[in-house]
Tab-separated table of C-alpha atoms and ligand atoms in Angstrom:
chain	number	residue	atom	x	y	z
V	1	MET	CA	-18.482	2.743	-5.500
V	2	PRO	CA	-17.251	0.009	-7.614
V	3	VAL	CA	-18.809	-3.465	-7.655
V	4	VAL	CA	-17.036	-6.239	-5.609
V	5	GLY	CA	-17.845	-8.635	-8.887
V	6	THR	CA	-17.275	-11.785	-8.804
V	7	PHE	CA	-13.503	-14.448	-8.179
V	8	PRO	CA	-13.643	-17.013	-11.281
V	9	THR	CA	-11.129	-19.589	-10.583
V	10	LEU	CA	-9.746	-20.040	-14.297
V	11	ARG	CA	-8.463	-17.121	-16.242
V	12	SER	CA	-6.820	-16.892	-19.468
V	13	GLU	CA	-5.939	-13.027	-20.007
V	14	ILE	CA	-4.945	-10.131	-18.048
V	15	ALA	CA	-6.113	-6.474	-19.023
V	16	GLY	CA	-6.637	-8.127	-22.477
V	17	VAL	CA	-2.906	-9.790	-22.848
V	18	LYS	CA	-2.690	-14.413	-22.612
V	19	VAL	CA	-1.599	-15.117	-19.386
V	20	VAL	CA	0.540	-17.787	-21.067
V	21	ASP	CA	1.970	-15.155	-23.334
V	22	LEU	CA	2.941	-12.981	-20.643
V	23	ALA	CA	4.515	-15.755	-18.945
V	24	GLN	CA	6.355	-16.950	-21.966
V	25	GLN	CA	7.836	-13.347	-22.830
V	26	PHE	CA	8.696	-12.360	-18.978
V	27	GLY	CA	9.253	-15.577	-17.383
V	28	THR	CA	7.360	-16.715	-13.687
V	29	PRO	CA	7.269	-15.760	-10.856
V	30	THR	CA	6.238	-11.942	-12.322
V	31	TYR	CA	4.145	-9.421	-11.315
V	32	VAL	CA	1.696	-7.476	-13.367
V	33	TYR	CA	-0.277	-4.406	-13.296
V	34	ASP	CA	-3.002	-3.114	-15.046
V	35	ALA	CA	-2.745	0.576	-15.712
V	36	ALA	CA	-6.543	0.722	-16.353
V	37	SER	CA	-7.392	-0.472	-12.832
V	38	ILE	CA	-5.546	1.898	-11.045
V	39	VAL	CA	-6.336	5.218	-13.396
V	40	GLU	CA	-10.025	4.319	-12.162
V	41	ARG	CA	-9.268	4.220	-8.660
V	42	ILE	CA	-7.518	7.335	-8.827
V	43	ASN	CA	-10.569	8.462	-10.593
V	44	ASP	CA	-13.013	7.223	-7.601
V	45	LEU	CA	-11.079	10.105	-5.247
V	46	LYS	CA	-11.558	12.957	-7.426
V	47	GLN	CA	-13.808	14.318	-4.767
V	48	PHE	CA	-10.935	15.358	-2.876
V	49	ASP	CA	-8.918	18.249	-3.141
V	50	VAL	CA	-5.430	15.983	-3.278
V	51	ILE	CA	-4.733	12.546	-3.745
V	52	ARG	CA	-1.642	11.263	-1.928
V	53	PHE	CA	-0.245	8.238	-2.797
V	54	ALA	CA	1.219	6.016	-0.121
V	55	GLN	CA	4.063	4.565	-1.994
V	56	LYS	CA	5.000	2.139	0.228
V	57	ALA	CA	1.955	0.020	-1.250
V	58	CYS	CA	3.497	-0.046	-4.702
V	59	SER	CA	6.295	2.199	-5.247
V	60	ASN	CA	7.709	0.977	-8.624
V	61	ILE	CA	9.304	4.328	-10.540
V	62	ALA	CA	6.271	3.464	-13.325
V	63	ILE	CA	3.632	3.171	-11.611
V	64	LEU	CA	4.850	6.519	-8.947
V	65	ASN	CA	4.682	7.978	-12.993
V	66	LEU	CA	1.945	6.396	-13.538
V	67	CYS	CA	0.083	8.234	-10.590
V	68	ARG	CA	2.025	11.661	-11.412
V	69	GLN	CA	0.292	11.463	-14.873
V	70	ASN	CA	-3.308	11.181	-13.175
V	71	GLY	CA	-2.654	14.123	-11.163
V	72	VAL	CA	-2.160	12.176	-7.811
V	73	VAL	CA	0.567	13.561	-5.775
V	74	VAL	CA	3.047	11.361	-2.901
V	75	ASP	CA	3.753	10.179	0.607
V	76	ALA	CA	7.183	8.995	1.301
V	77	VAL	CA	8.265	6.883	4.421
V	78	SER	CA	12.012	6.747	3.923
V	79	GLY	CA	14.923	8.501	2.254
V	80	GLY	CA	14.401	5.670	-0.262
V	81	GLU	CA	11.096	7.042	-1.120
V	82	ILE	CA	11.921	10.081	-1.910
V	83	HIS	CA	14.710	8.865	-4.417
V	84	ARG	CA	11.754	7.342	-6.093
V	85	ALA	CA	9.584	10.135	-6.126
V	86	GLN	CA	12.194	12.038	-7.650
V	87	LYS	CA	12.897	9.531	-10.051
V	88	ALA	CA	9.216	9.195	-11.474
V	89	GLY	CA	9.241	12.839	-11.549
V	90	TYR	CA	7.930	14.093	-8.530
V	91	LYS	CA	9.011	18.099	-7.731
V	92	PRO	CA	10.428	18.295	-4.169
V	93	GLY	CA	9.654	21.497	-2.056
V	94	ASN	CA	7.656	23.033	0.303
V	95	VAL	CA	4.901	24.559	-2.014
V	96	GLU	CA	1.052	24.502	-1.798
V	97	HIS	CA	-0.051	20.839	-2.303
V	98	PRO	CA	3.550	19.577	-1.935
V	99	GLU	CA	4.387	16.916	-4.442
V	100	ILE	CA	6.645	14.980	-1.767
V	101	VAL	CA	5.943	14.850	1.829
V	102	TYR	CA	7.871	12.614	4.441
V	103	THR	CA	5.371	10.867	7.130
V	104	ALA	CA	7.179	8.602	9.591
V	105	ASP	CA	7.374	8.634	13.160
V	106	VAL	CA	11.679	8.531	13.314
V	107	PHE	CA	14.119	10.574	10.823
V	108	ASP	CA	16.898	8.250	10.824
V	109	ARG	CA	20.130	11.232	10.168
V	110	ASP	CA	20.606	10.448	6.571
V	111	THR	CA	16.937	10.867	5.838
V	112	LEU	CA	16.746	14.647	8.175
V	113	ASP	CA	19.470	15.655	6.457
V	114	LEU	CA	17.874	15.052	3.017
V	115	VAL	CA	14.154	16.306	3.832
V	116	VAL	CA	16.217	19.807	5.137
V	117	LYS	CA	17.911	19.860	1.812
V	118	LEU	CA	14.863	19.240	-0.288
V	119	LYS	CA	12.835	21.605	1.712
V	120	ILE	CA	10.537	18.397	1.894
V	121	PRO	CA	7.900	18.965	3.958
V	122	VAL	CA	7.522	16.381	7.201
V	123	ASN	CA	4.659	14.887	8.408
V	124	CYS	CA	5.893	14.443	12.004
V	125	GLY	CA	4.471	11.447	13.974
V	126	SER	CA	6.813	11.798	17.286
V	127	PRO	CA	7.211	14.933	19.124
V	128	ASP	CA	11.043	14.373	19.008
V	129	MET	CA	11.104	14.939	15.477
V	130	ILE	CA	10.061	18.640	15.787
V	131	ASP	CA	13.058	19.166	17.860
V	132	GLN	CA	15.093	17.331	15.517
V	133	LEU	CA	13.967	19.246	12.602
V	134	GLY	CA	13.655	22.546	14.377
V	135	GLU	CA	17.277	22.608	15.164
V	136	LYS	CA	18.514	21.888	11.335
V	137	ALA	CA	15.624	23.925	9.655
V	138	PRO	CA	14.562	26.478	11.891
V	139	GLY	CA	11.010	28.322	10.538
V	140	SER	CA	10.267	25.527	8.361
V	141	SER	CA	6.440	24.506	8.295
V	142	ILE	CA	5.318	20.658	9.583
V	143	THR	CA	1.993	18.758	9.706
V	144	LEU	CA	1.407	16.423	12.467
V	145	ARG	CA	0.145	12.826	12.395
V	146	ILE	CA	-2.416	12.804	15.466
V	147	ASN	CA	-3.166	9.264	17.089
V	148	PRO	CA	-6.480	9.890	18.466
V	149	GLY	CA	-6.593	7.525	20.896
V	150	PHE	CA	-8.258	4.851	18.832
V	151	GLY	CA	-7.312	3.038	15.886
V	152	HIS	CA	-9.049	0.394	13.447
V	153	GLY	CA	-7.176	-2.489	11.085
V	154	HIS	CA	-7.779	-5.761	9.452
V	155	SER	CA	-5.443	-7.113	12.132
V	156	GLN	CA	-3.783	-6.151	15.114
V	157	LYS	CA	-0.610	-5.876	12.580
V	158	THR	CA	-2.287	-2.969	10.664
V	159	ASN	CA	-3.598	-1.528	13.224
V	160	THR	CA	-2.573	2.136	13.612
V	161	GLY	CA	-4.251	4.060	16.176
V	162	GLY	CA	-4.745	3.044	20.049
V	163	GLU	CA	-2.657	2.826	22.950
V	164	GLN	CA	-1.325	-0.450	21.500
V	165	SER	CA	0.006	1.381	18.042
V	166	LYS	CA	3.588	2.707	17.529
V	167	HIS	CA	2.509	5.652	15.452
V	168	GLY	CA	1.646	9.009	15.546
V	169	ILE	CA	1.469	11.398	18.218
V	170	TRP	CA	-0.704	11.040	21.035
V	171	HIS	CA	-3.258	13.344	21.097
V	172	GLU	CA	-2.961	14.548	24.685
V	173	GLN	CA	0.347	15.565	23.784
V	174	LEU	CA	-0.915	18.078	21.485
V	175	ASP	CA	0.163	21.156	23.836
V	176	ASP	CA	3.496	19.947	24.376
V	177	CYS	CA	3.977	19.863	20.504
V	178	VAL	CA	2.827	23.286	20.342
V	179	ALA	CA	5.268	24.635	22.582
V	180	ARG	CA	8.198	22.738	20.644
V	181	ALA	CA	6.973	24.137	17.937
V	182	ALA	CA	7.121	27.347	18.782
V	183	LYS	CA	10.166	26.903	20.696
V	184	ALA	CA	11.874	26.059	17.107
V	185	GLN	CA	9.784	28.538	15.222
V	186	ILE	CA	7.980	25.708	13.081
V	187	LYS	CA	4.454	26.113	12.001
V	188	ILE	CA	1.812	23.625	12.373
V	189	THR	CA	0.022	23.831	8.798
V	190	GLY	CA	-1.760	20.384	8.982
V	191	ILE	CA	-3.382	17.524	11.146
V	192	HIS	CA	-3.270	14.123	9.693
V	193	MET	CA	-5.125	10.861	10.885
V	194	HIS	CA	-4.510	7.858	9.533
V	195	ILE	CA	-6.121	5.016	11.988
V	196	GLY	CA	-5.529	2.013	10.197
V	197	SER	CA	-6.462	-0.042	7.550
V	198	GLY	CA	-10.214	-1.361	6.844
V	199	THR	CA	-11.715	2.038	8.186
V	200	ASP	CA	-15.579	2.179	8.528
V	201	LEU	CA	-17.555	4.601	8.547
V	202	HIS	CA	-18.408	4.170	11.654
V	203	HIS	CA	-14.704	4.819	13.059
V	204	LEU	CA	-14.432	7.795	10.468
V	205	SER	CA	-17.095	9.891	12.536
V	206	GLN	CA	-15.179	9.301	15.843
V	207	VAL	CA	-12.099	10.084	13.549
V	208	CYS	CA	-13.791	13.360	12.321
V	209	GLY	CA	-15.083	14.686	15.594
V	210	SER	CA	-11.234	14.128	17.013
V	211	MET	CA	-9.927	15.290	13.963
V	212	GLU	CA	-12.019	19.117	14.356
V	213	LYS	CA	-11.132	18.985	18.143
V	214	VAL	CA	-7.222	19.024	17.025
V	215	VAL	CA	-7.720	22.105	14.345
V	216	GLU	CA	-9.518	24.125	16.944
V	217	LYS	CA	-6.599	23.451	19.331
V	218	ILE	CA	-4.065	24.265	17.098
V	219	GLY	CA	-5.802	27.081	15.419
V	220	ALA	CA	-5.534	29.661	12.111
V	221	SER	CA	-2.259	28.161	10.908
V	222	VAL	CA	-3.781	25.056	10.036
V	223	ASP	CA	-4.340	25.382	6.024
V	224	THR	CA	-4.556	21.179	5.205
V	225	ILE	CA	-6.100	18.350	7.073
V	226	SER	CA	-5.291	14.400	6.150
V	227	ALA	CA	-7.831	11.691	6.084
V	228	GLY	CA	-5.179	9.265	5.706
V	229	GLY	CA	-5.747	6.069	3.899
V	230	GLY	CA	-7.244	2.799	4.950
V	231	LEU	CA	-9.544	2.326	2.579
V	232	PRO	CA	-10.806	-1.210	1.959
V	233	ILE	CA	-10.937	-3.152	-1.141
V	234	PRO	CA	-12.744	-6.496	-1.280
V	235	TYR	CA	-10.679	-9.635	-1.396
V	236	ASN	CA	-13.726	-11.810	-1.723
V	237	THR	CA	-17.212	-11.908	-2.063
V	238	LYS	CA	-17.857	-11.016	2.039
V	239	GLN	CA	-15.550	-8.090	1.993
V	240	SER	CA	-16.690	-5.124	0.167
V	241	TYR	CA	-15.782	-1.110	-0.453
V	242	VAL	CA	-16.637	1.595	1.796
V	243	ASP	CA	-18.962	3.998	0.710
V	244	LEU	CA	-16.973	6.655	-0.799
V	245	ASP	CA	-19.353	9.157	-1.552
V	246	GLN	CA	-20.478	8.318	2.397
V	247	TYR	CA	-16.897	9.077	3.346
V	248	PHE	CA	-16.147	12.231	1.338
V	249	GLN	CA	-19.390	13.274	2.971
V	250	LEU	CA	-18.443	13.241	6.065
V	251	TRP	CA	-14.807	14.728	5.560
V	252	ASP	CA	-16.203	17.580	3.638
V	253	ALA	CA	-18.674	18.610	6.322
V	254	SER	CA	-15.505	18.079	9.117
V	255	ARG	CA	-13.335	20.644	6.619
V	256	LYS	CA	-16.741	22.925	5.924
V	257	ARG	CA	-16.996	23.064	9.786
V	258	LEU	CA	-13.356	24.202	10.444
V	259	GLU	CA	-13.260	26.251	7.213
V	260	ALA	CA	-16.464	28.543	8.810
V	261	LYS	CA	-14.194	28.111	12.741
V	262	LEU	CA	-10.959	29.681	11.092
V	263	GLY	CA	-12.605	31.433	8.497
V	264	HIS	CA	-10.190	30.393	5.497
V	265	LYS	CA	-10.549	27.315	3.166
V	266	ILE	CA	-8.827	23.993	4.051
V	267	THR	CA	-6.941	21.429	1.723
V	268	LEU	CA	-8.737	18.266	2.389
V	269	GLU	CA	-6.644	15.340	1.520
V	270	ILE	CA	-6.524	11.808	1.227
V	271	GLU	CA	-3.856	9.072	1.334
V	272	PRO	CA	-4.478	5.858	-0.154
V	273	GLY	CA	-1.985	3.066	-0.504
V	274	ARG	CA	-3.868	0.123	-0.740
V	275	TYR	CA	-6.850	1.534	-2.555
V	276	LEU	CA	-5.269	2.373	-5.965
V	277	VAL	CA	-3.372	-0.570	-6.574
V	278	ALA	CA	-4.271	-3.673	-5.343
V	279	GLU	CA	-6.661	-4.998	-7.464
V	280	SER	CA	-4.149	-3.682	-10.111
V	281	GLY	CA	-1.744	-6.300	-9.617
V	282	TYR	CA	-1.420	-9.994	-10.373
V	283	LEU	CA	1.373	-12.372	-9.020
V	284	VAL	CA	1.835	-15.025	-11.871
V	285	SER	CA	3.628	-17.822	-11.008
V	286	GLU	CA	3.883	-21.709	-12.718
V	287	VAL	CA	2.729	-24.737	-10.978
V	288	ARG	CA	5.867	-26.859	-10.569
V	289	THR	CA	4.406	-29.860	-8.772
V	290	VAL	CA	1.055	-31.468	-8.041
V	291	LYS	CA	1.705	-33.654	-5.098
V	292	LYS	CA	-0.248	-35.639	-2.504
V	293	MET	CA	0.293	-35.779	0.990
V	294	GLY	CA	-1.854	-37.934	2.599
V	295	ASN	CA	-6.005	-36.129	2.132
V	296	ASN	CA	-4.224	-33.348	0.691
V	297	THR	CA	-3.432	-32.043	-2.487
V	298	PHE	CA	-0.420	-29.641	-2.822
V	299	TYR	CA	-0.011	-27.268	-5.199
V	300	LEU	CA	3.535	-25.639	-5.224
V	301	LEU	CA	4.390	-22.868	-6.947
V	302	ASP	CA	7.885	-20.970	-8.453
V	303	ALA	CA	6.258	-18.114	-6.485
V	304	GLY	CA	6.542	-18.184	-2.214
V	305	PHE	CA	6.195	-15.976	0.251
V	306	ASN	CA	9.766	-14.091	-0.566
V	307	ASN	CA	7.472	-12.840	-3.497
V	308	LEU	CA	4.007	-12.084	-1.541
V	309	ALA	CA	4.361	-12.386	2.153
V	310	ARG	CA	0.516	-10.935	3.187
V	311	PRO	CA	-0.438	-14.317	3.938
V	312	ILE	CA	2.158	-15.504	6.070
V	313	LEU	CA	2.478	-12.111	7.927
V	314	TYR	CA	-1.359	-11.394	8.223
V	315	GLY	CA	-2.992	-14.558	6.748
V	316	SER	CA	-4.144	-12.540	3.980
V	317	TYR	CA	-6.809	-13.923	1.658
V	318	HIS	CA	-5.796	-13.252	-2.069
V	319	PRO	CA	-8.012	-14.652	-4.749
V	320	MET	CA	-6.104	-17.302	-6.788
V	321	SER	CA	-7.052	-18.469	-10.363
V	322	LEU	CA	-5.662	-20.968	-12.755
V	323	ALA	CA	-4.374	-20.194	-16.788
V	324	PRO	CA	-4.305	-23.310	-17.760
V	325	VAL	CA	-1.463	-23.865	-20.653
V	326	SER	CA	-4.521	-26.170	-22.658
V	327	GLY	CA	-6.447	-23.118	-23.054
V	328	ALA	CA	-9.240	-25.268	-21.398
V	329	THR	CA	-12.441	-23.640	-20.103
V	330	ASN	CA	-13.835	-25.658	-17.944
V	331	LEU	CA	-11.762	-28.010	-15.743
V	332	PRO	CA	-12.947	-29.699	-12.830
V	333	GLU	CA	-12.120	-28.068	-9.094
V	334	GLN	CA	-10.949	-29.506	-6.101
V	335	ASP	CA	-9.461	-28.400	-2.579
V	336	VAL	CA	-5.837	-27.975	-2.817
V	337	VAL	CA	-3.450	-26.243	-0.246
V	338	VAL	CA	-1.214	-24.114	-2.661
V	339	GLY	CA	2.517	-23.309	-1.589
V	340	GLY	CA	6.050	-21.602	-2.889
V	341	PRO	CA	9.020	-23.402	-2.886
V	342	LEU	CA	10.958	-21.951	-0.007
V	343	CYS	CA	12.229	-24.244	2.361
V	344	GLU	CA	10.220	-23.074	5.034
V	345	SER	CA	6.667	-25.242	6.302
V	346	GLY	CA	5.070	-21.649	6.355
V	347	ASP	CA	5.594	-21.213	2.744
V	348	ILE	CA	2.098	-21.763	2.571
V	349	PHE	CA	-0.464	-19.247	0.443
V	350	THR	CA	-3.689	-20.653	1.702
V	351	GLN	CA	-3.048	-20.274	5.504
V	352	GLU	CA	-5.446	-17.975	8.190
V	353	GLU	CA	-4.096	-15.684	10.846
V	354	GLY	CA	-2.070	-17.794	12.893
V	355	GLY	CA	-0.232	-19.971	10.652
V	356	PHE	CA	-3.280	-22.455	10.159
V	357	VAL	CA	-3.308	-24.179	6.799
V	358	CYS	CA	-6.753	-24.188	4.935
V	359	THR	CA	-7.533	-25.245	1.650
V	360	ARG	CA	-8.971	-23.733	-1.563
V	361	LYS	CA	-11.059	-25.135	-4.296
V	362	LEU	CA	-9.279	-24.478	-7.501
V	363	PRO	CA	-9.497	-26.072	-10.779
V	364	GLN	CA	-7.265	-29.335	-11.274
V	365	ALA	CA	-4.284	-28.075	-12.523
V	366	LYS	CA	-0.944	-29.922	-14.297
V	367	VAL	CA	2.907	-28.748	-13.991
V	368	GLY	CA	3.680	-26.442	-16.509
V	369	ASP	CA	0.077	-24.600	-15.711
V	370	TYR	CA	-0.148	-21.199	-14.678
V	371	LEU	CA	-1.385	-19.951	-11.569
V	372	VAL	CA	-2.294	-16.293	-10.428
V	373	LEU	CA	-2.526	-14.671	-6.967
V	374	GLU	CA	-4.693	-11.815	-7.591
V	375	ARG	CA	-5.199	-8.765	-5.803
V	376	ALA	CA	-1.402	-8.417	-5.106
V	377	GLY	CA	-0.434	-4.796	-6.027
V	378	ALA	CA	-0.604	-3.470	-2.690
V	379	TYR	CA	1.881	-5.245	-0.206
V	380	GLY	CA	3.132	-7.541	-2.815
V	381	PHE	CA	6.239	-6.890	-4.549
V	382	VAL	CA	7.645	-4.199	-2.264
V	383	MET	CA	7.135	-6.567	0.702
V	384	ALA	CA	9.583	-8.880	-1.263
V	385	SER	CA	12.322	-10.284	-0.194
V	386	ASN	CA	15.738	-12.402	-1.352
V	387	TYR	CA	15.066	-14.930	1.202
V	388	ASN	CA	16.623	-18.818	-0.047
V	389	SER	CA	18.462	-16.608	-2.265
V	390	LYS	CA	15.610	-16.153	-4.669
V	391	PRO	CA	15.892	-13.133	-6.907
V	392	LEU	CA	12.845	-10.393	-6.633
V	393	ALA	CA	10.204	-11.092	-9.364
V	394	ALA	CA	10.267	-8.731	-12.757
V	395	GLU	CA	7.353	-6.573	-12.934
V	396	VAL	CA	5.358	-5.715	-15.352
V	397	LEU	CA	2.711	-2.637	-16.525
V	398	ILE	CA	-0.216	-3.320	-18.609
V	399	GLN	CA	-1.489	-0.117	-20.728
V	400	ASN	CA	-3.633	-0.280	-23.724
V	401	GLY	CA	-3.230	-3.708	-23.982
V	402	LYS	CA	0.660	-3.743	-24.653
V	403	PRO	CA	2.763	-5.227	-21.371
V	404	HIS	CA	6.052	-3.262	-20.879
V	405	LEU	CA	9.321	-4.780	-18.566
V	406	ILE	CA	9.209	-2.297	-15.662
V	407	ARG	CA	11.643	-3.699	-13.393
V	408	ALA	CA	13.875	-6.328	-15.025
V	409	ARG	CA	14.308	-9.848	-12.823
V	410	GLN	CA	17.370	-9.794	-10.178
V	411	THR	CA	20.150	-12.187	-11.516
V	412	PHE	CA	22.206	-14.555	-9.394
V	413	GLU	CA	24.893	-11.714	-10.093
V	414	ASP	CA	22.532	-9.193	-8.687
V	415	ILE	CA	22.385	-11.329	-5.351
V	416	THR	CA	25.695	-11.129	-3.834
V	417	ARG	CA	26.425	-7.728	-5.318
V	418	GLY	CA	28.122	-5.814	-2.469
V	419	GLU	CA	29.080	-8.727	-0.726
V	420	VAL	CA	32.747	-9.171	-0.212
V	421	ILE	CA	35.195	-12.135	1.114
V	422	PRO	CA	37.859	-10.771	3.585
V	423	SER	CA	41.658	-11.259	2.304
Q	501	LIG	C1	0.544	3.282	5.164
Q	501	LIG	C2	0.292	4.634	4.978
Q	501	LIG	C3	-0.886	4.662	4.218
Q	501	LIG	C4	-1.855	3.692	3.341
Q	501	LIG	O1	-2.343	3.217	3.819
Q	501	LIG	P1	-3.330	1.975	2.871
Q	501	LIG	O2	-4.285	0.814	4.297
Q	501	LIG	O3	-2.773	1.150	2.413
Q	501	LIG	O4	-4.046	2.906	2.351
Q	501	LIG	C5	-1.831	6.027	3.827
Q	501	LIG	N1	-0.850	6.891	5.162
Q	501	LIG	C6	0.279	6.482	6.029
Q	501	LIG	C7	0.563	7.225	6.285
Q	501	LIG	C8	0.849	5.421	5.924
Q	501	LIG	O5	2.107	4.575	6.590
């Protein structure tokens, strides 16, 4: 299990490259990813038969390609993500351990056509999807995403099980799904449960029990079970990793009991998003003003919630560090509020759930210093927007000490592309 480590508030480099050099070469704000960190996290999970990256966490095709080169397959939750996976070299098709699986609670019409055309296996999150697929592609095989009736998440918005969640097929509707599948000559070959981000081992044993019941009910057609995602990573010293050995043991024991009952081999998949990429990502920004509001000191950056939305969406905590242009290695700290450039008062990185502004102890900054928002690789860039007509940031991947531009910063022309003034 990885160690939580420390969270220094001064930083001079990322993966061996000076922050100042990165900022000067690529501009700010820029997302920087450390390839070695992603590979390390992949290797943590090698006990599982299949590691399926939930690409929605960080879907740049260079990141997907890195995953592919390290034996990881992908999950796609939209037609756009299927397109990305193909661009990164993944092959569509319904084979053993498929490289691309489509998981969702609905098909939009275009994506239904796309999965049928490319024969991409579907992990159905609603009974209607079975009928819709059956109409266009009778005889296919599917997996079912089951909502076991309870969930777990680090916030209400990331809880993906229980009655309040829109995700998956309600566990009591299984018979109905089996009937629908039979009618469309669709084979149910796998069961999937993903109950939310921040899984702990107590919840997990409940999930495993629920999984076994569901698989026994479906019977011999099942050859794959998926543990879903939700593996936590620590964003501060109070948080921790889950014990991966115990996590695997619980699932492996369920798998073995099911193999004994069904009399054939069952593939055990895991489907992490955050775990593989969160720690690899750094949002490098520049401090553009240091100003006082009564007793509060504000550092305002050139990055805002248009670049990193987790604090405003969930009150999420991201570690931060200052990379002073002076190269200073010792600076006095002060309590500061850190915010972005957007014309919206909620554009604050130091906020708690509910939008309450708080402060962070950070080294004294000067305008022109760089501020790094850390552990921003998961649900960072992928949630970025053009709000306030801000161009999307650049993305850079550091591999073997060398930074590579993997996404060019948007231009103003990119921002108005497709807009038309009627004549
Ligand atoms: C989002 C998602 C995941 C990954 O969740 P993490 O908490 O990032 O690990 C896995 N599976 C499905 C179906 C998802 O929607």
